[in-house]
CSV table of C-alpha atoms and ligand atoms in Angstrom, one decimal:
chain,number,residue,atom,x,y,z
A,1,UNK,CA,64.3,107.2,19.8
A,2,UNK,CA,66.2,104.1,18.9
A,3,UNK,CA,67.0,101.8,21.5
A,4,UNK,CA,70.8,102.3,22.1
A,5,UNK,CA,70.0,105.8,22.4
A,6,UNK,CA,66.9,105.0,24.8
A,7,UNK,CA,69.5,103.1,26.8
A,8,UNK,CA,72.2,105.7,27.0
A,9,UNK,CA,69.3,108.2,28.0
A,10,UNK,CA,68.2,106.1,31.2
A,11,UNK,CA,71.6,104.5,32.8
A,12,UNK,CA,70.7,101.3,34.4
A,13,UNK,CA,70.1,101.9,38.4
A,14,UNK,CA,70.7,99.0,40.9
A,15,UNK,CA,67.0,98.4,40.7
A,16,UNK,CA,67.5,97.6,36.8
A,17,UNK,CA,70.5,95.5,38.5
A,18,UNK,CA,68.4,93.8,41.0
A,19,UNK,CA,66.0,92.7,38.1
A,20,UNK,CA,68.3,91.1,36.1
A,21,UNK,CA,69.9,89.2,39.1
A,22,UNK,CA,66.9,88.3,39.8
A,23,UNK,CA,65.3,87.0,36.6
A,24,UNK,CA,69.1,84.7,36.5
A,25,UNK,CA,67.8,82.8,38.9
A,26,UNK,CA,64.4,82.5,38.1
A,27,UNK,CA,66.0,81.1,35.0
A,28,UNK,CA,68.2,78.5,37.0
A,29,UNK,CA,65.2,77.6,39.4
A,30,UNK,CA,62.8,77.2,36.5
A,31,UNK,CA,60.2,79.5,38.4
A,32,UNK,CA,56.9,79.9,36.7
A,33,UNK,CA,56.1,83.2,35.0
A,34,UNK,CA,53.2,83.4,37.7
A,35,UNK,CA,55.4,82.9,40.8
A,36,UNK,CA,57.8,85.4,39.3
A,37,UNK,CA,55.3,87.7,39.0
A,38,UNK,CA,54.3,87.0,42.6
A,39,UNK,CA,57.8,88.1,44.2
A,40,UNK,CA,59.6,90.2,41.6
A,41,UNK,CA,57.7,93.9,42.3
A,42,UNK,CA,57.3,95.5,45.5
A,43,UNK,CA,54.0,94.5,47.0
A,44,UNK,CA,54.0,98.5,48.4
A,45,UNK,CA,55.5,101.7,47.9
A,46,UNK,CA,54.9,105.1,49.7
A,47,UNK,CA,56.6,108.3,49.6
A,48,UNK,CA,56.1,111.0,51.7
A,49,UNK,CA,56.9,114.7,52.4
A,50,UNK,CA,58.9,115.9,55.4
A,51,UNK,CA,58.2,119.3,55.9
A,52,UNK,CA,59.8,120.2,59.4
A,53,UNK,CA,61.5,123.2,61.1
A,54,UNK,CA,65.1,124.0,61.4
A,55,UNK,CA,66.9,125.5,64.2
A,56,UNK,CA,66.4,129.2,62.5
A,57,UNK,CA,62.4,128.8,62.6
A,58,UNK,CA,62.8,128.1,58.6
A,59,UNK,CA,60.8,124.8,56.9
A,60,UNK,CA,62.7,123.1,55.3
A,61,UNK,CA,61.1,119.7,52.9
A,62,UNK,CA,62.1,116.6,51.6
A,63,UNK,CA,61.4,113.4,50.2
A,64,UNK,CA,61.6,110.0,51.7
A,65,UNK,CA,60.4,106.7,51.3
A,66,UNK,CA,59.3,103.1,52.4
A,67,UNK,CA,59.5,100.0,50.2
A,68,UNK,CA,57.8,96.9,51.4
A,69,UNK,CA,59.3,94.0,48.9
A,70,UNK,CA,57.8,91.1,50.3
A,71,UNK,CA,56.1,89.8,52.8
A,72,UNK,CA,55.0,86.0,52.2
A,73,UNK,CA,57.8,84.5,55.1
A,74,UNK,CA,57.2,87.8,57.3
A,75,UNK,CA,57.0,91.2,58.4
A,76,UNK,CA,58.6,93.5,56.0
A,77,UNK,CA,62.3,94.1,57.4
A,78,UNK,CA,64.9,96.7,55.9
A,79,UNK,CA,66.9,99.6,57.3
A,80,UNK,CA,66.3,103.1,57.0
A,81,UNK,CA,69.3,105.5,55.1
A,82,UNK,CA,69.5,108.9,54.7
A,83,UNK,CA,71.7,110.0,51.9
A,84,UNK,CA,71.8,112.8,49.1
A,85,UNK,CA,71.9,110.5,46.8
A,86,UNK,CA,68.7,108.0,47.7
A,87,UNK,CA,66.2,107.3,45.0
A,88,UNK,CA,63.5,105.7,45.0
A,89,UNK,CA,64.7,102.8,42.4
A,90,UNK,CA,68.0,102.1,45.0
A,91,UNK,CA,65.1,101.8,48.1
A,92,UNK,CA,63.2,99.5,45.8
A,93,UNK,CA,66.2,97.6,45.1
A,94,UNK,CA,67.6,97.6,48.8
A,95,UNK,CA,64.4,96.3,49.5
A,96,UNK,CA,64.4,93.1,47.3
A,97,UNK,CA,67.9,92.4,48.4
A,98,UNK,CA,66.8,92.4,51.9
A,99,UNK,CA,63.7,90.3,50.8
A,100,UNK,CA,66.8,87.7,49.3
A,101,UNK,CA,68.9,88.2,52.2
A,102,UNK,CA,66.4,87.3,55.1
A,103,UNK,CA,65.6,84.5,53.2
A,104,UNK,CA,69.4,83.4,52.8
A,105,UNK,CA,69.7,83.1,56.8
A,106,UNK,CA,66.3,82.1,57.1
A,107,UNK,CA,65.3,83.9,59.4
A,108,UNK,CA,61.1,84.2,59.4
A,109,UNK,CA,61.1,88.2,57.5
A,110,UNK,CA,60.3,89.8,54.4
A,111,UNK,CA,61.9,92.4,52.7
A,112,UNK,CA,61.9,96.1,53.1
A,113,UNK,CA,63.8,99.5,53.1
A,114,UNK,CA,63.3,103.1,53.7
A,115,UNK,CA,65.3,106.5,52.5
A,116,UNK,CA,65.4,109.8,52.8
A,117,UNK,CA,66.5,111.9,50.9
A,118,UNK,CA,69.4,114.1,52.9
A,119,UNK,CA,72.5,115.2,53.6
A,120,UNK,CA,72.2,114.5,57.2
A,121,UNK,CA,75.8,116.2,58.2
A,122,UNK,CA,74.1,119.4,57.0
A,123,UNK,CA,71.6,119.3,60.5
A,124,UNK,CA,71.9,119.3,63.6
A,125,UNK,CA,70.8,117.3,65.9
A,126,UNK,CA,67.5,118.4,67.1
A,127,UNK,CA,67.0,119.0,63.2
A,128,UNK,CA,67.6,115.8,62.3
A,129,UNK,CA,65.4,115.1,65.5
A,130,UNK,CA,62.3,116.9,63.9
A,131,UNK,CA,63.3,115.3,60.4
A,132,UNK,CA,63.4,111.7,61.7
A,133,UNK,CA,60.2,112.4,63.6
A,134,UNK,CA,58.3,113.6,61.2
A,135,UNK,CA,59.4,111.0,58.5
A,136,UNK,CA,58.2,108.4,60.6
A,137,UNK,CA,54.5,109.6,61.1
A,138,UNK,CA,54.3,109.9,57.5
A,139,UNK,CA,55.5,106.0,56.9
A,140,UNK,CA,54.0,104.7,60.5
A,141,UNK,CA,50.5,103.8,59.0
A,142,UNK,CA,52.9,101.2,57.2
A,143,UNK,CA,55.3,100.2,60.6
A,144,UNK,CA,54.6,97.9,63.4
A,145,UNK,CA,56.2,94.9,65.2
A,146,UNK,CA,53.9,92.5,62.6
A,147,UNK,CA,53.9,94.2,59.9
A,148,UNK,CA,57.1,96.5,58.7
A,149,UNK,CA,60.3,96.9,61.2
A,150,UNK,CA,62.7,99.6,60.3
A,151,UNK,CA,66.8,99.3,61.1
A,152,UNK,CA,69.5,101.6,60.8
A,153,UNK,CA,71.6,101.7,57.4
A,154,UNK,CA,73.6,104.5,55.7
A,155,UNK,CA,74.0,107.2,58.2
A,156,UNK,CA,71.2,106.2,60.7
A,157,UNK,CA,72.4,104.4,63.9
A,158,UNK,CA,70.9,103.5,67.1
A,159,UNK,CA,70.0,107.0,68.6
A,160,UNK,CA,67.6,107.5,65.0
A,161,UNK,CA,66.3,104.2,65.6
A,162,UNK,CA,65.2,105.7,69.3
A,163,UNK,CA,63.6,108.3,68.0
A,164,UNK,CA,61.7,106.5,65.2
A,165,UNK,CA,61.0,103.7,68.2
A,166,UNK,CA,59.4,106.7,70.6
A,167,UNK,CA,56.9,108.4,67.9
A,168,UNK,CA,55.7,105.3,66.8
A,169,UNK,CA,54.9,104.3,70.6
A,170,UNK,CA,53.4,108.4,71.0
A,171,UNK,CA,51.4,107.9,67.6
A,172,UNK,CA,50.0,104.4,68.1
A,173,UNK,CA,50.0,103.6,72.2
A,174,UNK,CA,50.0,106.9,74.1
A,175,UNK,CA,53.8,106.7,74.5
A,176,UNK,CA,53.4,103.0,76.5
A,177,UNK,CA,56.7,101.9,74.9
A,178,UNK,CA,56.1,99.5,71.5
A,179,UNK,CA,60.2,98.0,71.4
A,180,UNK,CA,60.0,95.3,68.7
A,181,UNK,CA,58.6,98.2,66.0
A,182,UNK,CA,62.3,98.4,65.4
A,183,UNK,CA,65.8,97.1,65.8
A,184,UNK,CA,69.0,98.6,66.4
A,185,UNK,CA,67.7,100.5,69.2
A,186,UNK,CA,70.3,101.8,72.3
A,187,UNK,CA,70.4,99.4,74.7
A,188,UNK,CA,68.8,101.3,77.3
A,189,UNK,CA,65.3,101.0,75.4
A,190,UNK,CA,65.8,97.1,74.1
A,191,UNK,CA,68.8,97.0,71.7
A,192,UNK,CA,70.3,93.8,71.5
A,193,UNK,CA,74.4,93.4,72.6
A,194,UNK,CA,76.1,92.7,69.8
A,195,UNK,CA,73.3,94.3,67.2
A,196,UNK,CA,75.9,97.4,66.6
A,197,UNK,CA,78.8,94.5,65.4
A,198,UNK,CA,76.4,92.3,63.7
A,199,UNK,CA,77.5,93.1,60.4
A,200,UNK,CA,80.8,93.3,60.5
A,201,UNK,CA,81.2,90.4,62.6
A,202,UNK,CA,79.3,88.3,60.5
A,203,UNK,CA,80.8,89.7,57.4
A,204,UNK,CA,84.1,87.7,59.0
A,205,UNK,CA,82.5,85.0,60.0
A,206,UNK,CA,82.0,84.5,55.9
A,207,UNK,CA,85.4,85.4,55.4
A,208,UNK,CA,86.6,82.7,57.8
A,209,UNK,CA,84.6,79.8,55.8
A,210,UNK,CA,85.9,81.6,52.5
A,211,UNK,CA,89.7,81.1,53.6
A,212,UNK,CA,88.9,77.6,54.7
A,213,UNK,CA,87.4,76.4,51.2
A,214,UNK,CA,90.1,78.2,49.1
A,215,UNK,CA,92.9,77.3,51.6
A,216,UNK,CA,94.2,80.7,52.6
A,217,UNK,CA,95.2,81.3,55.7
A,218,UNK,CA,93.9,84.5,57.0
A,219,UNK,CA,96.8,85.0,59.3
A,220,UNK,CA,99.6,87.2,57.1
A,221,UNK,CA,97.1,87.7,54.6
A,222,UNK,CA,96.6,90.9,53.2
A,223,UNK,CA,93.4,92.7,53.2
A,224,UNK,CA,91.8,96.0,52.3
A,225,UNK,CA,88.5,97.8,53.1
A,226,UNK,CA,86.8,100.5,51.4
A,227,UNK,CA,84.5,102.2,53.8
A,228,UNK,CA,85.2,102.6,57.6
A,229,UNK,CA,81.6,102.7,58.7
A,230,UNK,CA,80.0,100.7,60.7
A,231,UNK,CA,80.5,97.7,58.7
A,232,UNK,CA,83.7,98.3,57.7
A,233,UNK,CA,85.6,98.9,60.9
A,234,UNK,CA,84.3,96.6,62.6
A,235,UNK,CA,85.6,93.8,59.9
A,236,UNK,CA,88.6,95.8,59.7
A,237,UNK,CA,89.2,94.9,63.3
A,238,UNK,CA,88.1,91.4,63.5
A,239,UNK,CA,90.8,90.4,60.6
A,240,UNK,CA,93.7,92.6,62.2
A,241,UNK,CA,92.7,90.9,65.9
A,242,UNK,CA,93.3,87.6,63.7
A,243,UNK,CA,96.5,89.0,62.2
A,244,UNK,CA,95.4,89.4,59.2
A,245,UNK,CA,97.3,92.9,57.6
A,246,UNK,CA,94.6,95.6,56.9
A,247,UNK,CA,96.9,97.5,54.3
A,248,UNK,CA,94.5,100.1,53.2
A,249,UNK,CA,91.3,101.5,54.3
A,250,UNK,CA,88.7,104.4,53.2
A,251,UNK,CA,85.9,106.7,53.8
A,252,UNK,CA,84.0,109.5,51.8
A,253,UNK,CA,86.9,111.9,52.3
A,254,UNK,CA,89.7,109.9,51.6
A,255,UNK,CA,92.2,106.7,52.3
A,256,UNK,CA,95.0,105.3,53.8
A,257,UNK,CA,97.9,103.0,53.3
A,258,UNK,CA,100.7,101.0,55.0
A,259,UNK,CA,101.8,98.1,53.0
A,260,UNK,CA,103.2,96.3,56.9
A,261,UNK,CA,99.7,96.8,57.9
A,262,UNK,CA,97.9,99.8,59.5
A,263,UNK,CA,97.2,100.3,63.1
A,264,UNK,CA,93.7,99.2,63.5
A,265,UNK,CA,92.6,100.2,66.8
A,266,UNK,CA,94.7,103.4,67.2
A,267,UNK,CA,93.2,104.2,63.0
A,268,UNK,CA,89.8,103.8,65.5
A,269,UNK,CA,90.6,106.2,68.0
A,270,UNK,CA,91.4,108.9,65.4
A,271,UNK,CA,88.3,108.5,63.2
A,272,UNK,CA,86.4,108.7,66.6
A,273,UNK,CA,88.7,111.8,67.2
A,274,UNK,CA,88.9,113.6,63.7
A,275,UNK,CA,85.5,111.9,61.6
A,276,UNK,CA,87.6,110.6,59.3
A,277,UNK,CA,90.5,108.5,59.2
A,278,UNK,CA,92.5,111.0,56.5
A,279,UNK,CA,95.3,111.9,58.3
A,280,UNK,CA,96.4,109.2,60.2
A,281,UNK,CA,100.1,108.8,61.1
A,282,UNK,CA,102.0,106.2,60.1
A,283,UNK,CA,100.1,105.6,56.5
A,284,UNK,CA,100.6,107.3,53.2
A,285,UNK,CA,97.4,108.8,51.4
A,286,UNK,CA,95.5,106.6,49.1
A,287,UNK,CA,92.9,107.5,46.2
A,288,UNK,CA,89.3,105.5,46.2
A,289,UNK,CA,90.3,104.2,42.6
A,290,UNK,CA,93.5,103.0,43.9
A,291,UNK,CA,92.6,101.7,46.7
A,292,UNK,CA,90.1,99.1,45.0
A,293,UNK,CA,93.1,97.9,43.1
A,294,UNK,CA,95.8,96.9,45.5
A,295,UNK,CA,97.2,93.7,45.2
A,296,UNK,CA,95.2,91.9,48.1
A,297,UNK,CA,94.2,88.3,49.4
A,298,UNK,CA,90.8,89.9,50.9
A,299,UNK,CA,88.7,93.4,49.5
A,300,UNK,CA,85.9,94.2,51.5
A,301,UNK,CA,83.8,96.7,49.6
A,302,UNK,CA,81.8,98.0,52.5
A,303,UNK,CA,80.6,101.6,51.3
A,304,UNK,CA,77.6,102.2,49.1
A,305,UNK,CA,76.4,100.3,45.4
A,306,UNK,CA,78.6,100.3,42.5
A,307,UNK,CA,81.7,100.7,43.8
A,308,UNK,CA,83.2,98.2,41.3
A,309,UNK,CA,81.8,97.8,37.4
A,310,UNK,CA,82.8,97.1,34.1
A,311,UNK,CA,84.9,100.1,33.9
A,312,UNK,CA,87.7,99.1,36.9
A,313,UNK,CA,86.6,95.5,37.4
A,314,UNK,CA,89.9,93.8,35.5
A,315,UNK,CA,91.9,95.7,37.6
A,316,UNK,CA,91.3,94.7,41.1
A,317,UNK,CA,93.8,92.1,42.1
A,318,UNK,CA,92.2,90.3,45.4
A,319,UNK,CA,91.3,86.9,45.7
A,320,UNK,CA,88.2,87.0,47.8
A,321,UNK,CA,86.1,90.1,47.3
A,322,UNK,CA,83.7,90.0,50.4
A,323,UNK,CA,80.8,92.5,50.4
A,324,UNK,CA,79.8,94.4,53.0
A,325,UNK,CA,78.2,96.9,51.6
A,326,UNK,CA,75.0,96.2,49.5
A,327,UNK,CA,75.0,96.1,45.9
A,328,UNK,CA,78.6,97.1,45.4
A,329,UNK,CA,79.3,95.1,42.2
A,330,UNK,CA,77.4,96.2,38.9
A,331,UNK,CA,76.3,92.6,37.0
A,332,UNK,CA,79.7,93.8,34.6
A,333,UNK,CA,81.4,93.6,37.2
A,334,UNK,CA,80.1,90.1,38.2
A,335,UNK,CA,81.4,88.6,35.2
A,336,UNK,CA,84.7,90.2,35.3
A,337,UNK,CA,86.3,89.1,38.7
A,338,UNK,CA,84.2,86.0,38.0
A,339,UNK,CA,86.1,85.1,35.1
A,340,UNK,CA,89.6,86.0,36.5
A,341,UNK,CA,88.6,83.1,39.2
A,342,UNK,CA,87.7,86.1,42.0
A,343,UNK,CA,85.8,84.0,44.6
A,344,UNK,CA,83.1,86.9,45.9
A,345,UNK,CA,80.8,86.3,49.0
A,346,UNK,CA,77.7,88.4,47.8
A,347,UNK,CA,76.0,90.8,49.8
A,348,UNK,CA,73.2,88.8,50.4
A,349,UNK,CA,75.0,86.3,52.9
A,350,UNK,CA,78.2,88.8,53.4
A,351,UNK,CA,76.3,91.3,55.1
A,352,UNK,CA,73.0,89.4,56.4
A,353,UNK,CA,74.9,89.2,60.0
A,354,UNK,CA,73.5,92.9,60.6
A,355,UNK,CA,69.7,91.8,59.7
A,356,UNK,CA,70.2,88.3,61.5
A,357,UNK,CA,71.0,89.8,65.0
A,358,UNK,CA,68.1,92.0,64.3
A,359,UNK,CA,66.0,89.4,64.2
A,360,UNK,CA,67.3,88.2,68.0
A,361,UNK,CA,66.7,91.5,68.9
A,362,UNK,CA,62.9,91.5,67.8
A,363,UNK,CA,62.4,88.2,69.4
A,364,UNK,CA,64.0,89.6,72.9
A,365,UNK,CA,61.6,92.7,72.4
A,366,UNK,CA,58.8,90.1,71.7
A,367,UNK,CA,59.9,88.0,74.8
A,368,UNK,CA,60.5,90.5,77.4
A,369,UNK,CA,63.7,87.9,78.5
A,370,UNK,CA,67.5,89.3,77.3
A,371,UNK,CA,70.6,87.7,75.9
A,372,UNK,CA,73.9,87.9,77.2
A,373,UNK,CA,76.4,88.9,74.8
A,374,UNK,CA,78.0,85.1,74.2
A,375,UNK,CA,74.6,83.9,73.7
A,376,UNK,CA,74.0,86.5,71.0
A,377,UNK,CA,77.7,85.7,69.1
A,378,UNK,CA,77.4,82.4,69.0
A,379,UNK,CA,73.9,82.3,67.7
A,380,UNK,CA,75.0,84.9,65.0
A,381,UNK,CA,78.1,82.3,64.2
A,382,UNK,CA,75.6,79.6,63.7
A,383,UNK,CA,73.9,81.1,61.7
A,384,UNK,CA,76.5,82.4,59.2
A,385,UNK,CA,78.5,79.4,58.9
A,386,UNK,CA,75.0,77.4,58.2
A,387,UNK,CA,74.0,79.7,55.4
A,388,UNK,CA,77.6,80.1,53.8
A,389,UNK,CA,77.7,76.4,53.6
A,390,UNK,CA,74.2,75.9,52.2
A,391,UNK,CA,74.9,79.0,49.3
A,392,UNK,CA,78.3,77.0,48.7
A,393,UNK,CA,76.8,73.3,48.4
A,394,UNK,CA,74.6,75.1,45.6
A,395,UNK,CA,77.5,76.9,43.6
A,396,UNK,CA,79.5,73.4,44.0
A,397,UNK,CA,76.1,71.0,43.2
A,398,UNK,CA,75.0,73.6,40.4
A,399,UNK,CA,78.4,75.2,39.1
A,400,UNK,CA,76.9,78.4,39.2
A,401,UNK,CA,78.9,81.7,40.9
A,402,UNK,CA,78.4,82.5,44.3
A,403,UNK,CA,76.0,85.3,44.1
A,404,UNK,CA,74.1,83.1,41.6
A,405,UNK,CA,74.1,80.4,43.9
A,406,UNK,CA,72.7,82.7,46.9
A,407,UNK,CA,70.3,84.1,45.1
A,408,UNK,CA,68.8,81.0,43.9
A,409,UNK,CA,68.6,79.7,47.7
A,410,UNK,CA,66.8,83.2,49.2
A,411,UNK,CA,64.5,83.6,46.1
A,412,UNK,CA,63.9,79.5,46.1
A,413,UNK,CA,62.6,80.4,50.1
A,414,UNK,CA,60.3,83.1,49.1
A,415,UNK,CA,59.0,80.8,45.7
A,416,UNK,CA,58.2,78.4,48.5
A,417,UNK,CA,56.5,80.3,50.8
A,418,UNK,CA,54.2,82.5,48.1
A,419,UNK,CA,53.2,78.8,46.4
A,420,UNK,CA,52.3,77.9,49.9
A,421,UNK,CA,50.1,80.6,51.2
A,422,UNK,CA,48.7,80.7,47.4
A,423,UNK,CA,46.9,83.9,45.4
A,424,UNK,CA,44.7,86.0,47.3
A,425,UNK,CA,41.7,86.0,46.5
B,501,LIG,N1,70.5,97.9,56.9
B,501,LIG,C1,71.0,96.6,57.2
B,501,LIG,C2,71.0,95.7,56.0
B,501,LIG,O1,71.1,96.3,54.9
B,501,LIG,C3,70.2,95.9,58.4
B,501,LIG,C4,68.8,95.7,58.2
B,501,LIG,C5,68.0,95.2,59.4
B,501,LIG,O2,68.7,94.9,60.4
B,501,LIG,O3,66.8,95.2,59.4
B,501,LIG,O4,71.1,94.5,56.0
């Protein structure tokens, strides 16, 4: 087979994305091919089978996984997502990003990920109860507080991470309760205040240094996010409670749109109500492909990888593209907004709010002693505006892009740390 046809034959996957990324800056940091071959593959990789029982009495299977990137600054750290669409090249890329990401905000992890691969809105809850149980005894030789600490991600949230946090403790420590195994917990069991807003909070946190550097004020701007998850609403809020206009907003079934600005805690209320926010009064209906290419100041891309590539990436008209999501921008894509002067605040240090409070969390659990809610914020606000400015001094310094430039900061922390612990044995 010739190579064009190879090509066409295997589409690249974010994992083939993640690569390249990576290997630019291993070019720009002049990393040896032995360090690169130190912190470029996953150091493990396990997949397991969930058989489990549905409410019927039927079995039902499927796969999952659990990606362990790197582990030379810390214990593997990554969320878990369950989506029909997982495969095990996205966990292996979600994992290095994570790897990047802790490394970005410094704080003392390594990278993981885990997936499943559902469509968790087909269960029901005590299904998804016997799914998520059973998923975690098949990765839990991997888990622990030292060693590998799962988070929620794509449709997993506090009350999976409380399920995942009990059969650990059951498996390892007769039920004695073993917190710090994961994060994003309810609060009831050792969540962290503020872990649920993390990312979205810190996602506008980066925003707010972004408008300060290119001198737009976020008051009367105009911004748009695609995805209302738990990143994206939360942003959403945090720019309309600093009168910024939210025009347009989105989730898997559909958007909306009000060019004076939509209604962002009553568009809450009836996604809490309906599931989605289609259908909200006050807003015309907006198409996914449209949406991404309204005239804007801010797009927050806060949904799920590739949302933006070579094929609609000269039409999105934004200023600051701020990502929330992971992976959302294909290296085509990159280039594109790049070149029609798009300032974009990668995912790396966009979204690394959600993984940061995570960290407090684990400490907390590790500590036995509890934050209150200013201590946690401000903390998380430290820690964003410190790594923005350190990912900007190296895209000024090095006039390189900004996902370049972040990139070369995480993966320059985890050179560091692999020279300094050396090659085993
Ligand atoms: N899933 C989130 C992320 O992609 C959070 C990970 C964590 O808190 O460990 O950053």
């Amino acid at each position: 087979m010739s190579t064009e046809l190879l090509a066409a034959a295997h589409a690249p996957s974010a994992y083939d994305f993640a690569l390249q990324n990576f290997e630019l800056a291993a070019e720009a940091l002049e990393l040896t091919e032995c360090t690169r071959s130190l912190i470029k593959y996953p150091e493990r990789v396990l997949t397991v089978n969930i058989p489990f029982r549905l409410d019927n009495g039927d079995i039902r299977r499927y796969e999952g996984y659990r990606v362990q990137h790197n582990t030379s600054r810390g214990p593997a750290k990554g969320g878990i997502r369950y989506h029909p669409g997982v495969t095990l090249d996205e966990v292996k890329a979600l994992a290095m990003w994570m790897t990047w990401k802790c490394a970005v905000v410094d704080v003392p992890f390594g990278g993981g990920k885990g997936g499943v691969i559902v469509d968790p809105k087909q269960l029901t809850l005590p299904e998804l109860e016997r799914m998520t149980r059973r998923y975690t005894a098949g990765i839990a030789p991997l888990l622990g507080p030292q060693r590998d600490i799962p988070a929620p991600d794509v449709y997993t949230n506090a009350q999976t991470m409380g399920w995942i946090m009990d059969t650990y403790s059951m498996m390892s420590a007769g039920g004695y309760p073993i917190p710090s195994v994961v994060t994003g917990k309810p609060l009831s069991i050792g969540g962290s205040l503020g872990r649920a807003e993390a990312t979205g909070r810190g996602a506008f946190h980066t925003l707010v240094s972004a408008c300060e550097q290119l001198h737009i004020s976020m008051k009367g701007s105009k911004s748009v996010v695609q995805g209302f998850g738990n990143a994206g609403s939360v942003v959403a809020n945090l720019l309309d409670g600093h009168q910024s206009l939210v025009i347009a907003v989105n989730d898997s079934r559909g958007g909306v749109y009000n060019p004076a600005g939509l209604d962002i805690p009553k568009l809450m209320l009836h996604k809490e109500r309906t599931g989605t926010v289609v259908g909200f009064a006050h807003a015309e209906a907006i198409t996914n492909a449209d949406l991404l290419t309204l005239e804007c100041d801010i797009l927050i891309p806060a949904a799920l990888e590739n949302a933006i590539t070579g094929e609609n990436a000269h039409r999105v008209r934004a200023r600051i593209v701020a990502e929330a999501a992971n992976g959302p921008l294909t290296p085509e894509a990159d280039a594109i907004l790049e070149g029609n002067g798009v300032f974009i605040i990668p995912d790396i240090l966009c979204n690394a709010g959600g993984v940061t409070v995570s960290y407090f969390e684990w400490c907390q659990n590790e500590q036995h002693y509890y934050w209150d809610l200013h201590e946690v914020e401000n903390r998380l606000e430290r820690v964003m505006n410190k790594a923005f400015k350190e990912v900007l001094d190296i895209h000024s310094d090095r006039k390189v892009g900004m996902r370049l430039a972040a990139n070369m900061l995480g993966i320059s922390r985890v050179a560091t740390a692999t020279t300094a612990r050396g090659l085993y044995p």
